[in-house]
CSV table of C-alpha atoms in Angstrom, one decimal:
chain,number,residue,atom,x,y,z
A,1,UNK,CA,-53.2,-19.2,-15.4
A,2,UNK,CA,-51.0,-22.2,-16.3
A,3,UNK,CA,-49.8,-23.6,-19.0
A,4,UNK,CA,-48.2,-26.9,-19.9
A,5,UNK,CA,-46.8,-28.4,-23.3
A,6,UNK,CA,-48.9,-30.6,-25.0
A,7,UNK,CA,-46.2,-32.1,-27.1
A,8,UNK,CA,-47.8,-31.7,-30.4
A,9,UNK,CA,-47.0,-29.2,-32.1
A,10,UNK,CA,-43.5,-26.6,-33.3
A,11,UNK,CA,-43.2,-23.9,-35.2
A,12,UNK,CA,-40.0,-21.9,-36.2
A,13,UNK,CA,-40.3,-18.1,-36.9
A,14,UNK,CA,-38.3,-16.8,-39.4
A,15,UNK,CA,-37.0,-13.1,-39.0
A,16,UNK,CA,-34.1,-11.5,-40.7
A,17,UNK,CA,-31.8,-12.5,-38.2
A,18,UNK,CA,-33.2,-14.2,-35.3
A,19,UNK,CA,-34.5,-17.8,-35.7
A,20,UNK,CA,-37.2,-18.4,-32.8
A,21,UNK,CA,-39.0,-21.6,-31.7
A,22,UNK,CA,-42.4,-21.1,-30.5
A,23,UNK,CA,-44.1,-24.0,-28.3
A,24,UNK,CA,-47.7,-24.7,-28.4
A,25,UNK,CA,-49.1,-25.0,-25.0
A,26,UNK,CA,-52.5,-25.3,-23.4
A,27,UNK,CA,-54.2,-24.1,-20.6
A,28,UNK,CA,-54.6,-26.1,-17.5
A,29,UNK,CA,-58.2,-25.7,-18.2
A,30,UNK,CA,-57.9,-26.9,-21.5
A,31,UNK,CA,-59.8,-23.6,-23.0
A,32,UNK,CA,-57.3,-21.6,-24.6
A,33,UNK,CA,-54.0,-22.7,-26.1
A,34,UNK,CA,-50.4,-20.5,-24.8
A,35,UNK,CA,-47.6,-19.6,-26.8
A,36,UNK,CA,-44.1,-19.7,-25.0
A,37,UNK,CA,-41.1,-18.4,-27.3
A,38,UNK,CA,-37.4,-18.8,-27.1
A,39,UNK,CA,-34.7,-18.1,-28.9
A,40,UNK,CA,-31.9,-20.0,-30.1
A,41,UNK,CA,-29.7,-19.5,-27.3
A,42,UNK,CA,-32.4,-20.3,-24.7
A,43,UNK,CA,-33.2,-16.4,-23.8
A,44,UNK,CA,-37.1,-16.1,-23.1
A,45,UNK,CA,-38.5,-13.9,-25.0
A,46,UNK,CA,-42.4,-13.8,-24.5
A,47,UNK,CA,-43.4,-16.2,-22.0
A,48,UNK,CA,-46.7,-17.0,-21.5
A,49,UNK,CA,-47.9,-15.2,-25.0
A,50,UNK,CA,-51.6,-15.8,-25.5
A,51,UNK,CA,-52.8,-15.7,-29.3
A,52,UNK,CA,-56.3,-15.1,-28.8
A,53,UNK,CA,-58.8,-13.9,-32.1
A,54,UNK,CA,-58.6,-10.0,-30.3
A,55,UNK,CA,-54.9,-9.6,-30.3
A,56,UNK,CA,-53.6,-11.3,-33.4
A,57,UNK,CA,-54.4,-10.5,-37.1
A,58,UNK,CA,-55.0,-13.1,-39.9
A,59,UNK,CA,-52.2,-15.3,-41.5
A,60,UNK,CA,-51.2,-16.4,-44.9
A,61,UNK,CA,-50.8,-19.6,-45.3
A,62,UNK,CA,-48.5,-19.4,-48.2
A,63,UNK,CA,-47.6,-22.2,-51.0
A,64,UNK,CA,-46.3,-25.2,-50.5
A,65,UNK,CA,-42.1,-25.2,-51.3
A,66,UNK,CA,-40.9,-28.6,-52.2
A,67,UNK,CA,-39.7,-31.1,-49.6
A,68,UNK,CA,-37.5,-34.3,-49.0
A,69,UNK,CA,-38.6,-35.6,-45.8
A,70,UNK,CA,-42.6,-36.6,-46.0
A,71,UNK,CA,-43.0,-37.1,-42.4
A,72,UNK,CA,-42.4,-33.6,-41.3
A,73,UNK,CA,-43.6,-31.7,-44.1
A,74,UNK,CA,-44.4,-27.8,-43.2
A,75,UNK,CA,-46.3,-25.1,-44.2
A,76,UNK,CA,-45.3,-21.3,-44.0
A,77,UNK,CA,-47.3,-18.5,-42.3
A,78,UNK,CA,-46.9,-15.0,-43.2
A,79,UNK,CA,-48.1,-12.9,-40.2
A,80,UNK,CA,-49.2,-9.5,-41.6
A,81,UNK,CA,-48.9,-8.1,-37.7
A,82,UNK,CA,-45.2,-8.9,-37.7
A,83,UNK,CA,-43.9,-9.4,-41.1
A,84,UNK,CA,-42.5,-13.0,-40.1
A,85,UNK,CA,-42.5,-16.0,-41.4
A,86,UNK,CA,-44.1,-19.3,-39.4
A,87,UNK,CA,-42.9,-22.4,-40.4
A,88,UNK,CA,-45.3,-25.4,-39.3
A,89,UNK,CA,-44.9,-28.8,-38.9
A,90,UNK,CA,-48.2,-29.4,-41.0
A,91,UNK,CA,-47.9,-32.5,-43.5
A,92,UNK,CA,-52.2,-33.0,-43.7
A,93,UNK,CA,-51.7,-30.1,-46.0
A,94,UNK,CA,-49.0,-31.3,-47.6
A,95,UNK,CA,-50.2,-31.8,-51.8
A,96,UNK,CA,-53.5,-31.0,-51.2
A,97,UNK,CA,-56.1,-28.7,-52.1
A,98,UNK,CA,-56.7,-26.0,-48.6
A,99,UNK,CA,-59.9,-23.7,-48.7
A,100,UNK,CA,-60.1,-22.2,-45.2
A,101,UNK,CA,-63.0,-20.8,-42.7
A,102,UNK,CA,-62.6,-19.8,-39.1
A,103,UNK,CA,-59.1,-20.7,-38.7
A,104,UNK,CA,-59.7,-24.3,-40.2
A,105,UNK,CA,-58.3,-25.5,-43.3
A,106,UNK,CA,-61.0,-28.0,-45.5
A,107,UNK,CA,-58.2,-30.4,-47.2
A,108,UNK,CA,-59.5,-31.8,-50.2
A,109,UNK,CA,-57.8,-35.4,-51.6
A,110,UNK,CA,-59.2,-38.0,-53.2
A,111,UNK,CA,-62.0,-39.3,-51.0
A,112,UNK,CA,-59.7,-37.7,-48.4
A,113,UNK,CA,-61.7,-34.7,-46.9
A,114,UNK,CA,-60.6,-33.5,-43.5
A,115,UNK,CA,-61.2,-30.1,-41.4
A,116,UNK,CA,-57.8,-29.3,-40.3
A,117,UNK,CA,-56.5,-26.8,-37.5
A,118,UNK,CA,-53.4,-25.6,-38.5
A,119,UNK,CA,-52.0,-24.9,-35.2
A,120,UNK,CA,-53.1,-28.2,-33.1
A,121,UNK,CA,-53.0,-30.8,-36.1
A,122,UNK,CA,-56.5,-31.3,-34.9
A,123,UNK,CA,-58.4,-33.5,-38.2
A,124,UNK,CA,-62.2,-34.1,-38.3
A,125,UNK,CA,-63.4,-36.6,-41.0
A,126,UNK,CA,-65.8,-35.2,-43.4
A,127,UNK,CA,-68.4,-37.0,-45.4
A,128,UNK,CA,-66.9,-38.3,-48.7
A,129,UNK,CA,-67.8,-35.9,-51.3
A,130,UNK,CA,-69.1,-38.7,-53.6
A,131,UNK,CA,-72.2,-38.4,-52.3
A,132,UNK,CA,-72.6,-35.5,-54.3
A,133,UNK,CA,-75.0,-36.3,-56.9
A,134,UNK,CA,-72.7,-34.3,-59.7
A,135,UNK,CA,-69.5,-36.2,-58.3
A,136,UNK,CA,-68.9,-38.0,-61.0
A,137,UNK,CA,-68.5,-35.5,-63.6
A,138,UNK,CA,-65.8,-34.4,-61.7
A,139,UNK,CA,-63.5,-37.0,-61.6
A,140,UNK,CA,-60.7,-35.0,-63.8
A,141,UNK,CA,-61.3,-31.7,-61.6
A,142,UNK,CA,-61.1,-32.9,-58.3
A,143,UNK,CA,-59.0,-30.5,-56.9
A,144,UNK,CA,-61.8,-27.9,-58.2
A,145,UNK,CA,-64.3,-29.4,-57.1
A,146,UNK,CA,-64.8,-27.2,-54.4
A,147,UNK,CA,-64.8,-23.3,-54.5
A,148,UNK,CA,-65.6,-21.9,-51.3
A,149,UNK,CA,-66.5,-23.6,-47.7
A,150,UNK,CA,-67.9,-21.8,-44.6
A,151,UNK,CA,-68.1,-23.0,-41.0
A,152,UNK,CA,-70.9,-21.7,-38.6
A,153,UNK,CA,-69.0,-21.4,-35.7
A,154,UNK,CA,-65.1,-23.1,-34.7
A,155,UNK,CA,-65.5,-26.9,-33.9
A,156,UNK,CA,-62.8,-26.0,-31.2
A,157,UNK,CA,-65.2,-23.6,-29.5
A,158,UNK,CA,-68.8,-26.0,-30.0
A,159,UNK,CA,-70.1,-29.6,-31.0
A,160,UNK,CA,-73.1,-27.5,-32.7
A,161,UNK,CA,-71.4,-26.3,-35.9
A,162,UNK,CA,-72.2,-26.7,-39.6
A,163,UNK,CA,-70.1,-27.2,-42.7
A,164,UNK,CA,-70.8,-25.6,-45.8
A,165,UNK,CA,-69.4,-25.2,-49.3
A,166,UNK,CA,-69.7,-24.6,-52.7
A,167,UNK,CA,-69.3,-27.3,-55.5
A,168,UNK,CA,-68.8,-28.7,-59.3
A,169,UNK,CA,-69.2,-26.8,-62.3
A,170,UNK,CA,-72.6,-24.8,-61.3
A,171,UNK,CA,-71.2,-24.1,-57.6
A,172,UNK,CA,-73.9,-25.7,-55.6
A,173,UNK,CA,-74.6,-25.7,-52.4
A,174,UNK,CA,-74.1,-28.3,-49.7
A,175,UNK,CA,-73.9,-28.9,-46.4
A,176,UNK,CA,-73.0,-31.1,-43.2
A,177,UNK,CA,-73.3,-31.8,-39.6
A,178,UNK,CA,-71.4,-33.7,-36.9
A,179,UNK,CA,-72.8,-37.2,-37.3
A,180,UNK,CA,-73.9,-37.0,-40.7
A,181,UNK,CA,-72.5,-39.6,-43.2
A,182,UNK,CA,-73.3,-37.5,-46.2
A,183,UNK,CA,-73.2,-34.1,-47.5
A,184,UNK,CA,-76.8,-33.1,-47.8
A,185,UNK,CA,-77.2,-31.2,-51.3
A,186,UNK,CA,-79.1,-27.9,-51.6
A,187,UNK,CA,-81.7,-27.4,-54.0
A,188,UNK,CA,-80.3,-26.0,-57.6
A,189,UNK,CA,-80.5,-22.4,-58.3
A,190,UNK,CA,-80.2,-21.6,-62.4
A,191,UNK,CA,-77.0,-19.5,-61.8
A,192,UNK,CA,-73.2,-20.0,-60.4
A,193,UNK,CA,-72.6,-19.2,-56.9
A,194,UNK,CA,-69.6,-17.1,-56.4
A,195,UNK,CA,-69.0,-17.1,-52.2
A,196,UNK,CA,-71.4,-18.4,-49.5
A,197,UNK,CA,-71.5,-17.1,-45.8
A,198,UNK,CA,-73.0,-17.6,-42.7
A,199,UNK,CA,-74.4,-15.1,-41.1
A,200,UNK,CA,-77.6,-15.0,-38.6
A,201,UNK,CA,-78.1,-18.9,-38.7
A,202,UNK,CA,-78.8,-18.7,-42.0
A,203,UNK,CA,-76.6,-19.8,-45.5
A,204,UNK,CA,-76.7,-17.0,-47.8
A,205,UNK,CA,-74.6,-16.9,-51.1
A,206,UNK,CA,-74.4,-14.5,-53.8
A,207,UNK,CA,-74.6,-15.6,-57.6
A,208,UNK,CA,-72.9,-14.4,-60.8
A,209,UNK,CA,-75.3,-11.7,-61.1
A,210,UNK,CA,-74.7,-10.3,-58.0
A,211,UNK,CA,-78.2,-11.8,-56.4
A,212,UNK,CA,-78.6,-12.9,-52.7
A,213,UNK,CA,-80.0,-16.3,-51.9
A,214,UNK,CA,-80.8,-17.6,-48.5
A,215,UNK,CA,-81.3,-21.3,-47.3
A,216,UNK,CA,-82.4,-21.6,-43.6
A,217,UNK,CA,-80.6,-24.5,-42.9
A,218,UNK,CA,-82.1,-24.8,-39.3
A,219,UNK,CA,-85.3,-24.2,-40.1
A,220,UNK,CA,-88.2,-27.1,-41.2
A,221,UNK,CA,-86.9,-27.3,-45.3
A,222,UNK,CA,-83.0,-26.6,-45.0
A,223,UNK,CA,-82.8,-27.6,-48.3
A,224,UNK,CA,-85.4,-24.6,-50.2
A,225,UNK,CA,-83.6,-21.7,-51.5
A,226,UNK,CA,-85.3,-18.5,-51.8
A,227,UNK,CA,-84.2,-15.2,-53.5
A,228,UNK,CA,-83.1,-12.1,-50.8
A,229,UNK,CA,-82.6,-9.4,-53.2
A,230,UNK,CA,-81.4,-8.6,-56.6
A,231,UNK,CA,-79.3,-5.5,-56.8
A,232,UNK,CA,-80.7,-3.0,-58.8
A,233,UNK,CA,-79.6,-2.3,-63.2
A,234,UNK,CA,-76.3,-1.1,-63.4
A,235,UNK,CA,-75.4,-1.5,-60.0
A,236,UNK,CA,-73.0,-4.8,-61.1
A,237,UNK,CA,-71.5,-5.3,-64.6
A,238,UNK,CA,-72.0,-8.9,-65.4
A,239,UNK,CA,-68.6,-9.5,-66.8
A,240,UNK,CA,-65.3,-9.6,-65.8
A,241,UNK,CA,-66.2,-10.0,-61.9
A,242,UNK,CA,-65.4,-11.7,-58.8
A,243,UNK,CA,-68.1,-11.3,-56.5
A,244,UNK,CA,-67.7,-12.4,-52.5
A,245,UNK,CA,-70.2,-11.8,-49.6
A,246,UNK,CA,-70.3,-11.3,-45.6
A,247,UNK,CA,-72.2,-10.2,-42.9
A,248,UNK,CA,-71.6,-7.0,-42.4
A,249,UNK,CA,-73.2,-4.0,-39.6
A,250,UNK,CA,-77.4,-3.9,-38.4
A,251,UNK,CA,-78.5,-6.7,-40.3
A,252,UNK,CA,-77.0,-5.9,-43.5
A,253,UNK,CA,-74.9,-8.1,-46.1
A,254,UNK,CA,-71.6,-6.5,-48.0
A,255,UNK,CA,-71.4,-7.9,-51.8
A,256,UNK,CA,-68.0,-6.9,-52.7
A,257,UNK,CA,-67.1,-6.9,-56.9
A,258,UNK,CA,-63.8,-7.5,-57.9
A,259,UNK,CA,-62.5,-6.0,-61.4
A,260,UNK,CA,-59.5,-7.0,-63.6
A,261,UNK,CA,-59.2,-11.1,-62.2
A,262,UNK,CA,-60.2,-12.6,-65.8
A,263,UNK,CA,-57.2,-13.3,-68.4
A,264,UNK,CA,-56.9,-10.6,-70.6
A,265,UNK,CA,-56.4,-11.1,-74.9
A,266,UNK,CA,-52.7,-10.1,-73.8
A,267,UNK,CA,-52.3,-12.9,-71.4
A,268,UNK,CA,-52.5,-10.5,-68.1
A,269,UNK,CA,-54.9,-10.4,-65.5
A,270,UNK,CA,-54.5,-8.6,-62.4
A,271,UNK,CA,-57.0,-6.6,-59.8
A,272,UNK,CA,-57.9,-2.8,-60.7
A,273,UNK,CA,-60.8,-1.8,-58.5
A,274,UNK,CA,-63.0,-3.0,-55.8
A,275,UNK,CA,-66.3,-2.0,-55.1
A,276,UNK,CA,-68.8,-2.5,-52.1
A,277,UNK,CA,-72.9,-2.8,-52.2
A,278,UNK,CA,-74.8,-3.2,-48.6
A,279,UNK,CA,-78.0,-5.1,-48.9
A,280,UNK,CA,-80.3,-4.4,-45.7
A,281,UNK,CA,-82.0,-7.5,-45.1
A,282,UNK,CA,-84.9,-5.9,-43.1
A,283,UNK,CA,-86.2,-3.5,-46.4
A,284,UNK,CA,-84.0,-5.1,-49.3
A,285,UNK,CA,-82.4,-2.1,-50.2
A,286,UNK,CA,-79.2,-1.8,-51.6
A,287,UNK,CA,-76.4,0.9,-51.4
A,288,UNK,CA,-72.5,1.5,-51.9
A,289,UNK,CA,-70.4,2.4,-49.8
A,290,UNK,CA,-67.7,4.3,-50.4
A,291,UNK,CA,-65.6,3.9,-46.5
A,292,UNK,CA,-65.4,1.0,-44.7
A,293,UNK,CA,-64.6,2.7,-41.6
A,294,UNK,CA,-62.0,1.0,-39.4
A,295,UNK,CA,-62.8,-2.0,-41.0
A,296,UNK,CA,-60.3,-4.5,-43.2
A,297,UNK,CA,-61.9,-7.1,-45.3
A,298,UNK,CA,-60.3,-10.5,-46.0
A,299,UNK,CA,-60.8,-12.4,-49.5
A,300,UNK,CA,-59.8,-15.1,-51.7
A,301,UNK,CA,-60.3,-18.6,-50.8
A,302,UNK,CA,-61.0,-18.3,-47.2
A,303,UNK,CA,-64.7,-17.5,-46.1
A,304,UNK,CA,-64.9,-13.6,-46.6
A,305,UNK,CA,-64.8,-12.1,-43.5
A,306,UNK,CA,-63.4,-8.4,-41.8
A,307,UNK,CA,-62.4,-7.5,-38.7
A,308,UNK,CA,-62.0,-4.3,-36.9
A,309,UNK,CA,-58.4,-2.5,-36.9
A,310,UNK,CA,-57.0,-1.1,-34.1
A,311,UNK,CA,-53.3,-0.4,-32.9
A,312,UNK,CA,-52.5,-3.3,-31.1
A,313,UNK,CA,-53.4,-5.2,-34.4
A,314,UNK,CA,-51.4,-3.5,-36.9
A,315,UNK,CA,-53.8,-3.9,-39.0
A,316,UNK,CA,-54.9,-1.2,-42.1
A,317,UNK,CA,-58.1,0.3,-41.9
A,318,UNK,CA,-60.0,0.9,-44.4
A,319,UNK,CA,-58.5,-1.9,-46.8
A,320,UNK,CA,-59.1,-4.7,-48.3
A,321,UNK,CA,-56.8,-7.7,-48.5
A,322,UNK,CA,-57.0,-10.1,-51.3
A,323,UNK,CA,-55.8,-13.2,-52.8
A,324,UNK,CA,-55.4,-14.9,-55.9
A,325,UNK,CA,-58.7,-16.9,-56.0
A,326,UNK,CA,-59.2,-16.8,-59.8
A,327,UNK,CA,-58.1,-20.6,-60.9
A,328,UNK,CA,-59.0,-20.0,-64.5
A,329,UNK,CA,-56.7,-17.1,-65.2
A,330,UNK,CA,-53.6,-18.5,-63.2
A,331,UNK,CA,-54.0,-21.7,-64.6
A,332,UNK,CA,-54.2,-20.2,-67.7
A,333,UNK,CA,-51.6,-17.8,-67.7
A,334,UNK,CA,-48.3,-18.4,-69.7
A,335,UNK,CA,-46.3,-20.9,-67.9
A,336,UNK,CA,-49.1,-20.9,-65.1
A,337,UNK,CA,-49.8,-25.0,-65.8
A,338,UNK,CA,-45.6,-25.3,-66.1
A,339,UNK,CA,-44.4,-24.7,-62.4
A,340,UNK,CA,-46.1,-21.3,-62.0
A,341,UNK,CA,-49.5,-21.3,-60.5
A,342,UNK,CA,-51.5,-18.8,-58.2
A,343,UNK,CA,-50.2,-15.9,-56.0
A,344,UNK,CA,-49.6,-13.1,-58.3
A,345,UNK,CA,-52.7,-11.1,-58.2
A,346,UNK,CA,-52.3,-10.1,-54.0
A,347,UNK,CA,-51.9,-7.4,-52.3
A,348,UNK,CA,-53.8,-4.4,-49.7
A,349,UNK,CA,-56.2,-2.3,-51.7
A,350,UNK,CA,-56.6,0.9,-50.3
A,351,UNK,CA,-60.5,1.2,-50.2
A,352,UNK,CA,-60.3,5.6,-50.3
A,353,UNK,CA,-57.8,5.9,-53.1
A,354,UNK,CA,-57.9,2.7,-54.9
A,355,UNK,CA,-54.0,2.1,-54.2
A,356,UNK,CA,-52.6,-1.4,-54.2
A,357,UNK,CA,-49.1,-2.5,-52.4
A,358,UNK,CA,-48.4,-5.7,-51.3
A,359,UNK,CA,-48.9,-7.6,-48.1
A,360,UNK,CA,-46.4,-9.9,-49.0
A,361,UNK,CA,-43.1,-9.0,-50.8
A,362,UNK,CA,-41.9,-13.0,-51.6
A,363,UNK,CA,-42.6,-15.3,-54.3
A,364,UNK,CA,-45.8,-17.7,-53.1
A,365,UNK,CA,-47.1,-19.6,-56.4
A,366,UNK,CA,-49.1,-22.6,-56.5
A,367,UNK,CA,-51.5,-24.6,-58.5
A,368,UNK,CA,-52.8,-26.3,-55.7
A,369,UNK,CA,-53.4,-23.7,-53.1
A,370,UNK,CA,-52.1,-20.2,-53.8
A,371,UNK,CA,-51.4,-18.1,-51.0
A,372,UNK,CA,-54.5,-18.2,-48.3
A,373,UNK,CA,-56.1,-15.9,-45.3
A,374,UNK,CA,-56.3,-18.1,-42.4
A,375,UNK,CA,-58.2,-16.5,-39.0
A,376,UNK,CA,-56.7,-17.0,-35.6
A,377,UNK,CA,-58.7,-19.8,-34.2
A,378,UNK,CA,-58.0,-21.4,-30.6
């Protein structure tokens, strides 16, 4: 297979002591992009490298540092697979709000939405999220105006894709298509939706209470929400909870709650336990599980998602890896609004033992957009 530059795109990986230049290249075909690395002194080190979503774990896109030169603004990558630091020539996401889904970043500006790929620079225009009904009670919380967003499939792999996210005070649901010239607005349900995914061509979300909702966006009333499931007393406490959904194994859905992210009376907040409830969609019944086999979810502000460990990944099994997702405490915590922000409350949660270490040992704060999983997407 050959490759050839494309001339679009640099990054520079940062290791302790060896400063390498990686090249974007695609294929001849134009399928599937290449990665040739050198190093400083020229020496080819991995020629012909291809990142593919098999081979190479999820990123971190990690805050924003301050910059002089506008132009060539970048954004830094923690890979969990090699401990090193990407630096990408990336200034769409320069000052912006980032929530991510399938390896794309949803950049959020004033009337300034784009889906961005990272690696390419690749932008597609989204519909002006004005035509939101509830806009306008937004205007002094734009950058929270959207919680979570979910793609169908990557616009790099198909034209038939769908857009979805969650948005405004009561976290609504909305969605979009290639072509459309407005998000089209699901209808209300009475309570906030915490995280929204895609699974089975069908939108499902999960609400405060732990409930699962389904909209059949490609069926004959895409906008109608119906009730899946509510999980049985006791099984959530409705306090004191993040709460994030995926598809998960045999037609089942994993709710995962998430203890110890609301600001404490002491002015703390920090994770302490995760927990896991599968919903089977064929019989509605719900369960916990106590293993996620060699499985490693992914949360925060990306679309939840897991993947399956293996050696060549490096990846933990049996783990969840989380973000700092909740914008009320960090905003809220002391000096959080004065330079601090986002990025504290990270780390691998050991799913068997309940231990937490970190994935990342820097400092990565931001009001804007704290520290966030982005999937390998070519």
């Amino acid at each position: 297979m050959k490759a050839h530059s494309d001339g679009k795109f640099g990054v520079v990986v940062v290791g302790s002591r060896l400063v390498t230049t990686v090249v974007l290249a695609t294929t001849a075909e134009g399928r599937r992009p290449a990665v040739a690395a050198f190093a400083a002194h020229g020496t080819w080190l991995q020629p012909g490298t291809i990142f593919t979503p098999s081979t190479q774990i999820p990123w971190l896109m990690l805050a924003e540092v301050e910059q002089q030169n506008e132009s060539e603004r970048w954004r830094q990558f923690f890979s969990l697979s090699s401990g090193r630091i990407f630096k990408v020539i990336l200034p769409e996401a320069s000052e912006i709000r980032c929530v991510s889904s399938l390896g794309w970043l949803l950049t959020l500006g004033e009337l300034k939405e784009n889906l961005l790929h990272p690696l390419s620079r690749l932008q597609i225009q989204q519909p002006d999220l004005n035509t939101f009904q509830d806009y306008d009670e937004h205007v002094n919380f734009l950058l929270e105006y959207v919680h979570r967003m979910a793609l169908s499939a990557s616009p790099a792999a198909t034209r038939d894709y769908l857009g979805m996210v969650t948005h405004g005070f009561a976290a609504s649901l909305g969605f979009w298509r290639p072509g459309d010239v407005s998000w089209t607005a699901v209808d209300r349900w009475e309570l906030y939706m915490y995280d929204i995914t895609y699974y089975k061509d069908k939108l499902y979300a999960v609400d405060v209470h732990g409930s699962v909702i389904v909209c059949d966006i490609n069926g004959p009333n895409p906008t109608q929400v119906n009730l899946v499931s509510s999980p049985p007393d006791g099984f959530l406490p409705l306090r004191n909870e993040q709460l994030y959904l995926l598809g998960w194994l045999n037609s089942t859905l994993l709710v995962v709650s998430r203890k110890g992210v609301q600001l404490t009376d002491a002015g703390n907040y920090g994770t302490t336990i995760f927990r896991a409830f599968q919903l089977d969609l064929r019989y509605k019944r719900w369960s916990e599980i106590i293993n996620l086999g060699n499985r490693a979810l992914f949360l925060g502000f990306n679309s939840s998602f897991s993947m399956e460990t293996s050696d060549t990944n490096r990846c933990k099994a049996n783990c969840i890896n989380f973000t700092d997702d909740c914008i009320d405490s960090y905003r809220s915590f002391p000096g959080g609004g004065g330079g601090g922000g986002g990025g504290r409350d990270m780390g691998v949660l050991n799913f068997l033992d309940g231990s937490i270490e970190p994935h990342f040992d820097g400092k990565s704060l931001s009001l804007v957009t704290p520290p966030t999983w982005v999937e390998p997407s070519f």
